PDB file of N, CA, C and O in Angstrom:
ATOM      1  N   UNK A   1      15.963 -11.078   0.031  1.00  0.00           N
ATOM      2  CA  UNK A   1      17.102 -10.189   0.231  1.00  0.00           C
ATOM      3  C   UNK A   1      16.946  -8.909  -0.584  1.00  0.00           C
ATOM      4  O   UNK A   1      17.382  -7.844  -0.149  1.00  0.00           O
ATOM      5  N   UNK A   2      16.402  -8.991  -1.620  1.00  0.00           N
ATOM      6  CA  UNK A   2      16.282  -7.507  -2.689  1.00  0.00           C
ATOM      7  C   UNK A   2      15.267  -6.847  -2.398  1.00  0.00           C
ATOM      8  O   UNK A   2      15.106  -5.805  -3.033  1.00  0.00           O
ATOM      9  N   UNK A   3      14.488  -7.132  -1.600  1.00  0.00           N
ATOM     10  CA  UNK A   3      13.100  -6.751  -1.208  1.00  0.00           C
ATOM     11  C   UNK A   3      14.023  -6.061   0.022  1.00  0.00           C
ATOM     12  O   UNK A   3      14.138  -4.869  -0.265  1.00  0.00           O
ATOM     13  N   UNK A   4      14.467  -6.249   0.824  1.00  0.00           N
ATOM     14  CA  UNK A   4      15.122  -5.707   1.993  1.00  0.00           C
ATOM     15  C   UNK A   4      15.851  -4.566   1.535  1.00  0.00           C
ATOM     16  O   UNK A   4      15.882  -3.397   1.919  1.00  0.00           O
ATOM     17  N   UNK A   5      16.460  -5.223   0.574  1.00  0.00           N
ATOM     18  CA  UNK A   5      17.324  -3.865   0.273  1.00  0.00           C
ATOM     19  C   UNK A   5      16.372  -2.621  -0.672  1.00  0.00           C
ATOM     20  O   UNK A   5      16.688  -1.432  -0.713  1.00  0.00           O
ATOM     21  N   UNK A   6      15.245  -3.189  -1.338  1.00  0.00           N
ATOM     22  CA  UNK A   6      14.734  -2.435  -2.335  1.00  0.00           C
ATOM     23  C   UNK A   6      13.795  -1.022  -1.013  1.00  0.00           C
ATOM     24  O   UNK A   6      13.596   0.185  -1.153  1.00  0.00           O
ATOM     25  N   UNK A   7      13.372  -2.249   0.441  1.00  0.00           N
ATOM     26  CA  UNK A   7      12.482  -1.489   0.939  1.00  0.00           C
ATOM     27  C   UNK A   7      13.426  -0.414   2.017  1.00  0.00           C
ATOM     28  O   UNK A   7      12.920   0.678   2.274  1.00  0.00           O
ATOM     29  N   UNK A   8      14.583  -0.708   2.531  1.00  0.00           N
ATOM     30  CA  UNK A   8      15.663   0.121   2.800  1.00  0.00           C
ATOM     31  C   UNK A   8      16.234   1.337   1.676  1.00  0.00           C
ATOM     32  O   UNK A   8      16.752   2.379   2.080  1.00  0.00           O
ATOM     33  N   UNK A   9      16.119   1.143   0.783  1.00  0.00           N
ATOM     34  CA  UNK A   9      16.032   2.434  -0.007  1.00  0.00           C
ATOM     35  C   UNK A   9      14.883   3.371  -0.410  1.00  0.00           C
ATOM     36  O   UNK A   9      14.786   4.597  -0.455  1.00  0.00           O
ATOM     37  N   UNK A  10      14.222   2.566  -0.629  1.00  0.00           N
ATOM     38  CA  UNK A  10      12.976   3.547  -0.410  1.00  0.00           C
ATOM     39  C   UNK A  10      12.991   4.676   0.773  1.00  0.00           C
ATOM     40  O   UNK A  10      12.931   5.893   0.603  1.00  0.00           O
ATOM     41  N   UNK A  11      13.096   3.906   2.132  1.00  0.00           N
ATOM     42  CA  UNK A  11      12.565   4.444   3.145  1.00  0.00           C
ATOM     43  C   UNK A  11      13.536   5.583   3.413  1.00  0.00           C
ATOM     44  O   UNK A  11      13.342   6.528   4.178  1.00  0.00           O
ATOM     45  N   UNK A  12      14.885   5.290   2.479  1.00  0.00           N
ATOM     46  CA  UNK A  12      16.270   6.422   2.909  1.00  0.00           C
ATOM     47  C   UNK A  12      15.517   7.652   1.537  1.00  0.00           C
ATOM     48  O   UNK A  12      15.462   8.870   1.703  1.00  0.00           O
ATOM     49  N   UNK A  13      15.202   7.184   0.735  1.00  0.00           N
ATOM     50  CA  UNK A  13      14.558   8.431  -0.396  1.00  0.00           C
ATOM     51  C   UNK A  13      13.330   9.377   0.166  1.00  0.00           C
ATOM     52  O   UNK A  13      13.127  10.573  -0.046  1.00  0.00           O
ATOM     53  N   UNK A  14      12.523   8.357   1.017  1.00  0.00           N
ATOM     54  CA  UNK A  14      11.413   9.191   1.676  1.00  0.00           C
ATOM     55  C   UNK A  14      11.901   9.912   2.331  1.00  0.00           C
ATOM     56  O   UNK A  14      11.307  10.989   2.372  1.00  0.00           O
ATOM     57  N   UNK A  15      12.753   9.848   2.908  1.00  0.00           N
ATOM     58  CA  UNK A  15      13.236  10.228   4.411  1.00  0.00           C
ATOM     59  C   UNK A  15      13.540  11.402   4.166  1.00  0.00           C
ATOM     60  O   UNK A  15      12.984  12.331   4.751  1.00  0.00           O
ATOM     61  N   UNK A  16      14.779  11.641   2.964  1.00  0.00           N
ATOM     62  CA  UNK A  16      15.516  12.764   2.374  1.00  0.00           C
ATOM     63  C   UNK A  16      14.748  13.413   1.768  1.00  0.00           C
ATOM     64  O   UNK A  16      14.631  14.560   2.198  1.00  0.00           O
ATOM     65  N   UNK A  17      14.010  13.097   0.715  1.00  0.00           N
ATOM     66  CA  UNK A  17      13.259  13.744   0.557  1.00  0.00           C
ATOM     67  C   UNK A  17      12.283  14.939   1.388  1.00  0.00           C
ATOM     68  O   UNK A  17      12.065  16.112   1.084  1.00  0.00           O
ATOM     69  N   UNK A  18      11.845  14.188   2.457  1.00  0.00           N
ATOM     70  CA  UNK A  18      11.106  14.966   3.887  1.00  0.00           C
ATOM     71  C   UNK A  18      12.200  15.686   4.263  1.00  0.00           C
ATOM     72  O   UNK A  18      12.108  16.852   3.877  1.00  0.00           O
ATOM     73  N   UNK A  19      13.150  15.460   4.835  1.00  0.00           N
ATOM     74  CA  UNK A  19      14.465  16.638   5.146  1.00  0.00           C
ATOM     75  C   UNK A  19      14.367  17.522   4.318  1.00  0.00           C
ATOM     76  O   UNK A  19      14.136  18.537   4.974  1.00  0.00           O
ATOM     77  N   UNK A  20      14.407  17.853   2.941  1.00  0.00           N
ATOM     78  CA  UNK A  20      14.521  18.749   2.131  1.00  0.00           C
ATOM     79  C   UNK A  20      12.923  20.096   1.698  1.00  0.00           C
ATOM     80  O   UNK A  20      12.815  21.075   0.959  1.00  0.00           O
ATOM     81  N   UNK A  21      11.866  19.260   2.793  1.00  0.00           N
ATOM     82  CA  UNK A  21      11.092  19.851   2.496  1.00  0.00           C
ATOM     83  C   UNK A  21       9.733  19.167   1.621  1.00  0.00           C
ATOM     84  O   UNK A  21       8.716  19.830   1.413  1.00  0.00           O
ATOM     85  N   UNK A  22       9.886  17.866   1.194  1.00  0.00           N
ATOM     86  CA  UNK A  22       8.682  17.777  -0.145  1.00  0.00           C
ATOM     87  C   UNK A  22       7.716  16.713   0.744  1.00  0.00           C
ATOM     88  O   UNK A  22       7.677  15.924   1.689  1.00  0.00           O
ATOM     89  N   UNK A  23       7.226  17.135   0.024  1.00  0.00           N
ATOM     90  CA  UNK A  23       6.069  16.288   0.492  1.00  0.00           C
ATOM     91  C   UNK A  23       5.972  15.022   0.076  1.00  0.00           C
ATOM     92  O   UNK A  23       5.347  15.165  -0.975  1.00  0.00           O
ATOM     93  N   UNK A  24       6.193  13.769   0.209  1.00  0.00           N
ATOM     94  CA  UNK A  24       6.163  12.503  -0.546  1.00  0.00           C
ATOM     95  C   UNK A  24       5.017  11.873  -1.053  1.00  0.00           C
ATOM     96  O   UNK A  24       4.132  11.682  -0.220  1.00  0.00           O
ATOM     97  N   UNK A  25       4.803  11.505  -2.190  1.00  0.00           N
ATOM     98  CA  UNK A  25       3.553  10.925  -2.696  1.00  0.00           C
ATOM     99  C   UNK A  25       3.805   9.531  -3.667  1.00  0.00           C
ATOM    100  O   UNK A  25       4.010   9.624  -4.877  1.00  0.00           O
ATOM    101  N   UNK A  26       3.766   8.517  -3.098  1.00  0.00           N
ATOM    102  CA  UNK A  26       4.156   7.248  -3.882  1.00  0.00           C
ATOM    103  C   UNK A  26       2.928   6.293  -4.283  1.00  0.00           C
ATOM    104  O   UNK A  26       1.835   6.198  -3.726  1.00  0.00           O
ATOM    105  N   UNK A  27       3.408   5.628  -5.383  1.00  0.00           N
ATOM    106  CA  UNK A  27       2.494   5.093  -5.835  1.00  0.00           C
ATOM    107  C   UNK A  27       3.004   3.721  -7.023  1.00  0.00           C
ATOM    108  O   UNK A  27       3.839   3.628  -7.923  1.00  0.00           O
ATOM    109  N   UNK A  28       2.206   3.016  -6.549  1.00  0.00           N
ATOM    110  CA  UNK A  28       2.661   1.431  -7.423  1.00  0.00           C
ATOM    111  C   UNK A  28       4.201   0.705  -6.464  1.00  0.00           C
ATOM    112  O   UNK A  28       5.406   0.596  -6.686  1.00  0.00           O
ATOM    113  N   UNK A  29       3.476   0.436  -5.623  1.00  0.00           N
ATOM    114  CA  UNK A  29       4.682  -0.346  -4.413  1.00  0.00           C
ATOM    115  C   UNK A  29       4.270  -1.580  -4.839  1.00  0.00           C
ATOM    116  O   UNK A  29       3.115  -1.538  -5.264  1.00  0.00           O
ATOM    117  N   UNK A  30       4.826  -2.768  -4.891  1.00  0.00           N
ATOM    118  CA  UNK A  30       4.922  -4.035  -4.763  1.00  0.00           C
ATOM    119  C   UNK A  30       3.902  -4.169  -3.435  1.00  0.00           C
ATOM    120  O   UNK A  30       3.487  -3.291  -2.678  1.00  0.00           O
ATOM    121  N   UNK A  31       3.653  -5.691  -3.454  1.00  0.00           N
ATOM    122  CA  UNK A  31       2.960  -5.811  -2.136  1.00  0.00           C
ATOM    123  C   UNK A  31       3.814  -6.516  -1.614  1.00  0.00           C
ATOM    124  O   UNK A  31       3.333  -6.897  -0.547  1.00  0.00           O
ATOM    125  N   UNK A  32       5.101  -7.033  -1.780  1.00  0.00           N
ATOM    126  CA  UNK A  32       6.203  -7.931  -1.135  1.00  0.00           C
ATOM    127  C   UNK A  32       7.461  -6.439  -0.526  1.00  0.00           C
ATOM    128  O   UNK A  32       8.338  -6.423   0.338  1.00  0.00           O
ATOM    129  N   UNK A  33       6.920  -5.328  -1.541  1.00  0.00           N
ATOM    130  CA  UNK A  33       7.834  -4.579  -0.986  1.00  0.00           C
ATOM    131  C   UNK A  33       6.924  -3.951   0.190  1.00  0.00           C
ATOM    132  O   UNK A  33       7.617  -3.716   1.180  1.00  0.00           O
ATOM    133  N   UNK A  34       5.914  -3.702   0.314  1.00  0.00           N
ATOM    134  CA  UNK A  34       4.924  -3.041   1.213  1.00  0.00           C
ATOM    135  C   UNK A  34       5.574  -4.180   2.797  1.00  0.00           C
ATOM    136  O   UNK A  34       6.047  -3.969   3.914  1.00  0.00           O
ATOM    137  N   UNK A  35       5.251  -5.195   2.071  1.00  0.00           N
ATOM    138  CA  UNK A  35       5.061  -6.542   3.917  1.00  0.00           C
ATOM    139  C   UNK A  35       6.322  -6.446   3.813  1.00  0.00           C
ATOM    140  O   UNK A  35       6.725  -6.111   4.927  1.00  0.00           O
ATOM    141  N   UNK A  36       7.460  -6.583   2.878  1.00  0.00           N
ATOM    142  CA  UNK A  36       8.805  -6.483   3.909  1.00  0.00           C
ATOM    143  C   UNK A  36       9.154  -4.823   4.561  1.00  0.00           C
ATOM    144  O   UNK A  36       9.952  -4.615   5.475  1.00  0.00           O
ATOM    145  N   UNK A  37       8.543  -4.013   4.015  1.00  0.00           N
ATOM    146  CA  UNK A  37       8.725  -2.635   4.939  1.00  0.00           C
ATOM    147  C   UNK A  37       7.804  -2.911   6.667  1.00  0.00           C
ATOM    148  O   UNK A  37       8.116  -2.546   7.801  1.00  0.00           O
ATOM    149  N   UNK A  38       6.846  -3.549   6.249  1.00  0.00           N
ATOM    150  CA  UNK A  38       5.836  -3.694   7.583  1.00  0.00           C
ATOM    151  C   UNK A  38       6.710  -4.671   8.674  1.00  0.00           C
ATOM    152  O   UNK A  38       6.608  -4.697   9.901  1.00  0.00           O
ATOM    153  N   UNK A  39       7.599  -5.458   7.796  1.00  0.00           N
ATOM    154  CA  UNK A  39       8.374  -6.751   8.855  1.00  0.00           C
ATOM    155  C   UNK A  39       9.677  -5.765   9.596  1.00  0.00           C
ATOM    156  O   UNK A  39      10.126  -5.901  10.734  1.00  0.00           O
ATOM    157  N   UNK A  40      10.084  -4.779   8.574  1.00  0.00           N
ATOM    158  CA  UNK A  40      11.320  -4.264   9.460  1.00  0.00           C
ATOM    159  C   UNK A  40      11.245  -3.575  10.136  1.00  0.00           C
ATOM    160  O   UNK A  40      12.202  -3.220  10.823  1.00  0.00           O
ATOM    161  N   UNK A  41       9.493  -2.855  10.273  1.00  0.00           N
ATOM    162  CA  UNK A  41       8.841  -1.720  11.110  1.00  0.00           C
ATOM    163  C   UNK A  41       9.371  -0.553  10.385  1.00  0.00           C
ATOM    164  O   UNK A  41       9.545   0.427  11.109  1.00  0.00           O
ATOM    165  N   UNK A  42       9.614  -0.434   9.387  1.00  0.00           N
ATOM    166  CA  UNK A  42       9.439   0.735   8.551  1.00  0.00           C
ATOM    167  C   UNK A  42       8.201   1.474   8.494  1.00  0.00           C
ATOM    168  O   UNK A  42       7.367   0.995   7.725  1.00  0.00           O
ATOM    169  N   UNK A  43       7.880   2.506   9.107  1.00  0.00           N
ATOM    170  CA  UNK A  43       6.552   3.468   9.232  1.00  0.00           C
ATOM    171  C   UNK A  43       6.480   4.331   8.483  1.00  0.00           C
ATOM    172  O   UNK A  43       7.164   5.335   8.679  1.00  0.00           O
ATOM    173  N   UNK A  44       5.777   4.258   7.562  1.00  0.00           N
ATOM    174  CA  UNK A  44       5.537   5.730   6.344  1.00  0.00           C
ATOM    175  C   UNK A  44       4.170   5.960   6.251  1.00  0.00           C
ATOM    176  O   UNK A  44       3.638   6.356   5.214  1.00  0.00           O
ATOM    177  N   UNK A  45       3.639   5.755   7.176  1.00  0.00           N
ATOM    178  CA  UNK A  45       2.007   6.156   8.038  1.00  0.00           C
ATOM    179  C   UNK A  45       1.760   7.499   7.411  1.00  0.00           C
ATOM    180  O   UNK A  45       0.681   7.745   6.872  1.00  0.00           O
ATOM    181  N   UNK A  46       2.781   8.411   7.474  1.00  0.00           N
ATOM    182  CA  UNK A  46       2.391   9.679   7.053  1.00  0.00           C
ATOM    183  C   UNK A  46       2.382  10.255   5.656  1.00  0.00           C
ATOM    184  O   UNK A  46       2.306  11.407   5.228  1.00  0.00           O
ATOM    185  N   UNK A  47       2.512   8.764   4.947  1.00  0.00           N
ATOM    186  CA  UNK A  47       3.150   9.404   3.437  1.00  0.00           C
ATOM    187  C   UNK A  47       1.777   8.884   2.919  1.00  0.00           C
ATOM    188  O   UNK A  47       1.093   8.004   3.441  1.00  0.00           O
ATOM    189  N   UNK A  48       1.481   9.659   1.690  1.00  0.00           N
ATOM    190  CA  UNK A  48       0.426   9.364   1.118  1.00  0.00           C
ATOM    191  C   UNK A  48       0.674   8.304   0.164  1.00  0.00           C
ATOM    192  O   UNK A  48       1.820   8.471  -0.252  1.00  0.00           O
ATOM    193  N   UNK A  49      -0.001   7.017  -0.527  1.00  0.00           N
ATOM    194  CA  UNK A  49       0.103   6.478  -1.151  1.00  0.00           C
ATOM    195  C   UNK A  49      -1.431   5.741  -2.111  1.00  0.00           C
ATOM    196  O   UNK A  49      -2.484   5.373  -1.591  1.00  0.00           O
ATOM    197  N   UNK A  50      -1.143   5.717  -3.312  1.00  0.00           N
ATOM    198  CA  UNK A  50      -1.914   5.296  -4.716  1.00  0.00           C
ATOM    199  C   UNK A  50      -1.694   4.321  -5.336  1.00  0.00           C
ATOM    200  O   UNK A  50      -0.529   4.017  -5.590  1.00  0.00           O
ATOM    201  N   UNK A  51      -2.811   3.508  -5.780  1.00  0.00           N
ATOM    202  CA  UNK A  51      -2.410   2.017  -6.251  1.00  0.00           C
ATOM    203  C   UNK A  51      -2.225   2.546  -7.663  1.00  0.00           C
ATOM    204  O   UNK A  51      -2.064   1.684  -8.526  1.00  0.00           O
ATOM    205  N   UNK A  52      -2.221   3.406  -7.920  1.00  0.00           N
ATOM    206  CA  UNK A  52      -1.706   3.902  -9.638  1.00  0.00           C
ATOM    207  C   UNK A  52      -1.135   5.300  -9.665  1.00  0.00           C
ATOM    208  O   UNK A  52      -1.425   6.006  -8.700  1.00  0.00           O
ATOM    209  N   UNK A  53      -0.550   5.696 -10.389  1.00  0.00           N
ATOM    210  CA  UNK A  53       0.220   6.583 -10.976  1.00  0.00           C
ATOM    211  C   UNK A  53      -0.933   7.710 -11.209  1.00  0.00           C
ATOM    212  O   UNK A  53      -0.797   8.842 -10.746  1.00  0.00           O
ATOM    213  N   UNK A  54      -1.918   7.374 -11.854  1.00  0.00           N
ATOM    214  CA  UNK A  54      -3.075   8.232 -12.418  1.00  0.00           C
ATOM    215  C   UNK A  54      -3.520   8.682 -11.229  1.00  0.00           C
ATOM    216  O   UNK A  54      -3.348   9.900 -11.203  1.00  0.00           O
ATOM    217  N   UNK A  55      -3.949   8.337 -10.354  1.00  0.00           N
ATOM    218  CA  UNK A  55      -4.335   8.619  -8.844  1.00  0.00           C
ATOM    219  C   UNK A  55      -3.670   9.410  -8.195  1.00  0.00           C
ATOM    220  O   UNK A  55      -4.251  10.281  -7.546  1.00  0.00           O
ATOM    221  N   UNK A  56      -2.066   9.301  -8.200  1.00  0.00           N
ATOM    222  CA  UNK A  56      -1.276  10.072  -7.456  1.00  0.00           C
ATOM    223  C   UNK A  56      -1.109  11.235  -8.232  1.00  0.00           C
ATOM    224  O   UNK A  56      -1.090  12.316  -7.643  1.00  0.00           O
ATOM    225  N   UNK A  57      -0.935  11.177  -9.925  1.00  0.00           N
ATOM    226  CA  UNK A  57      -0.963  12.491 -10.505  1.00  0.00           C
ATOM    227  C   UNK A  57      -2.563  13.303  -9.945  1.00  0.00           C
ATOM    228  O   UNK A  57      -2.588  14.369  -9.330  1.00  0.00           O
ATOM    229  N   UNK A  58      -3.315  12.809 -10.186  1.00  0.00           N
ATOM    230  CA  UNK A  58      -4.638  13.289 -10.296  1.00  0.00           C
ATOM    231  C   UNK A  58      -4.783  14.500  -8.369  1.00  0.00           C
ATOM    232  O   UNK A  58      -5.143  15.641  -8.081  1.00  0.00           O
ATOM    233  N   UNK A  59      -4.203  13.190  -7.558  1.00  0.00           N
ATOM    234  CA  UNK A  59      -4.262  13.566  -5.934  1.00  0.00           C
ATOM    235  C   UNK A  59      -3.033  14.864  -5.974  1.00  0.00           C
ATOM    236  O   UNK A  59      -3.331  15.920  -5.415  1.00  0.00           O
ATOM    237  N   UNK A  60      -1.929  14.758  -6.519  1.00  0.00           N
ATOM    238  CA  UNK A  60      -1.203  15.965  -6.176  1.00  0.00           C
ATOM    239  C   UNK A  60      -1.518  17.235  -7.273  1.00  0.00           C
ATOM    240  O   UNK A  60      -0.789  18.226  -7.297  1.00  0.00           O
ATOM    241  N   UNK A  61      -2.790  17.070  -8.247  1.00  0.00           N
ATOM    242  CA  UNK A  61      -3.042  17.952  -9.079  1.00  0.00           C
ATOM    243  C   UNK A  61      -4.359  18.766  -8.358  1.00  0.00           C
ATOM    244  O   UNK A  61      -4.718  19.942  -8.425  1.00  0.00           O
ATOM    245  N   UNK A  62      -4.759  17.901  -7.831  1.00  0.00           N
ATOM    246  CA  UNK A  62      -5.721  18.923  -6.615  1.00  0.00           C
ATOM    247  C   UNK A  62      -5.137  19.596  -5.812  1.00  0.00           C
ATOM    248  O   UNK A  62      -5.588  20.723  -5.609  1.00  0.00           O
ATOM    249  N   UNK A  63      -4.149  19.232  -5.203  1.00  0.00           N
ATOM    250  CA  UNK A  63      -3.689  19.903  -4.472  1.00  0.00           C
ATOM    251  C   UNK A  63      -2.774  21.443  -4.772  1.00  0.00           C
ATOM    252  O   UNK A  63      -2.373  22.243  -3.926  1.00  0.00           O
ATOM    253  N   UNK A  64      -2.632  21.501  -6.242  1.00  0.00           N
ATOM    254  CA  UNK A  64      -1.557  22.490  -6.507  1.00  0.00           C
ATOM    255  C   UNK A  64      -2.608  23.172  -7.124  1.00  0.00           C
ATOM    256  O   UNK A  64      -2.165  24.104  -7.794  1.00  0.00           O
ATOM    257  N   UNK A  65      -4.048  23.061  -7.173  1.00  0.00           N
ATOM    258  CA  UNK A  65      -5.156  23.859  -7.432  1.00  0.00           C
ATOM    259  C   UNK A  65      -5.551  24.474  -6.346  1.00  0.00           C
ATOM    260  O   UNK A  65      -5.991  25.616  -6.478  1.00  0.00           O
ATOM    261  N   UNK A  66      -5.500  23.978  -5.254  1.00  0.00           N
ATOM    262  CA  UNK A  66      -5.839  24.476  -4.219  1.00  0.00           C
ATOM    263  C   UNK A  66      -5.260  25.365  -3.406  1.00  0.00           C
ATOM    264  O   UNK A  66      -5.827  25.921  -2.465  1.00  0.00           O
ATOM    265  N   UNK A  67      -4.255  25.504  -3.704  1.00  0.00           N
ATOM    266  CA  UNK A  67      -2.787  26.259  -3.588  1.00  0.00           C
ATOM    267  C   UNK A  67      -2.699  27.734  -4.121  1.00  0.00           C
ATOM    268  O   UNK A  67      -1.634  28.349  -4.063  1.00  0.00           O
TER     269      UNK A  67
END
């Protein structure tokens, strides 16, 4: 049940987030929160994601070099 609700909020933060313009970059998901997003058909195909924090800093620090 908290996994449902944890992966239903997520997907409302991505979401808004994208409305507002940003680009989403997440990183360190559960893997119970990952398969219950995959069971409710939650699609975030387009969002980038990092099995660490260091990765996602490192991935959006290239990018604002490149910029």
């Amino acid at each position: 049940m908290i996994d449902n609700m944890v992966a239903d909020q997520l997907f409302k933060v991505i979401r808004g987030l994208e409305l507002i313009g940003v680009n989403v970059v997440l990183s360190g998901i559960r893997s119970e929160i990952a398969q219950t997003m995959a069971g409710l058909g939650i699609k975030i195909d387009h969002v980038k994601t990092f099995a660490s924090l260091h990765q996602a800093v490192a991935y959006t620090n290239a990018l604002n070099t490149m910029v």
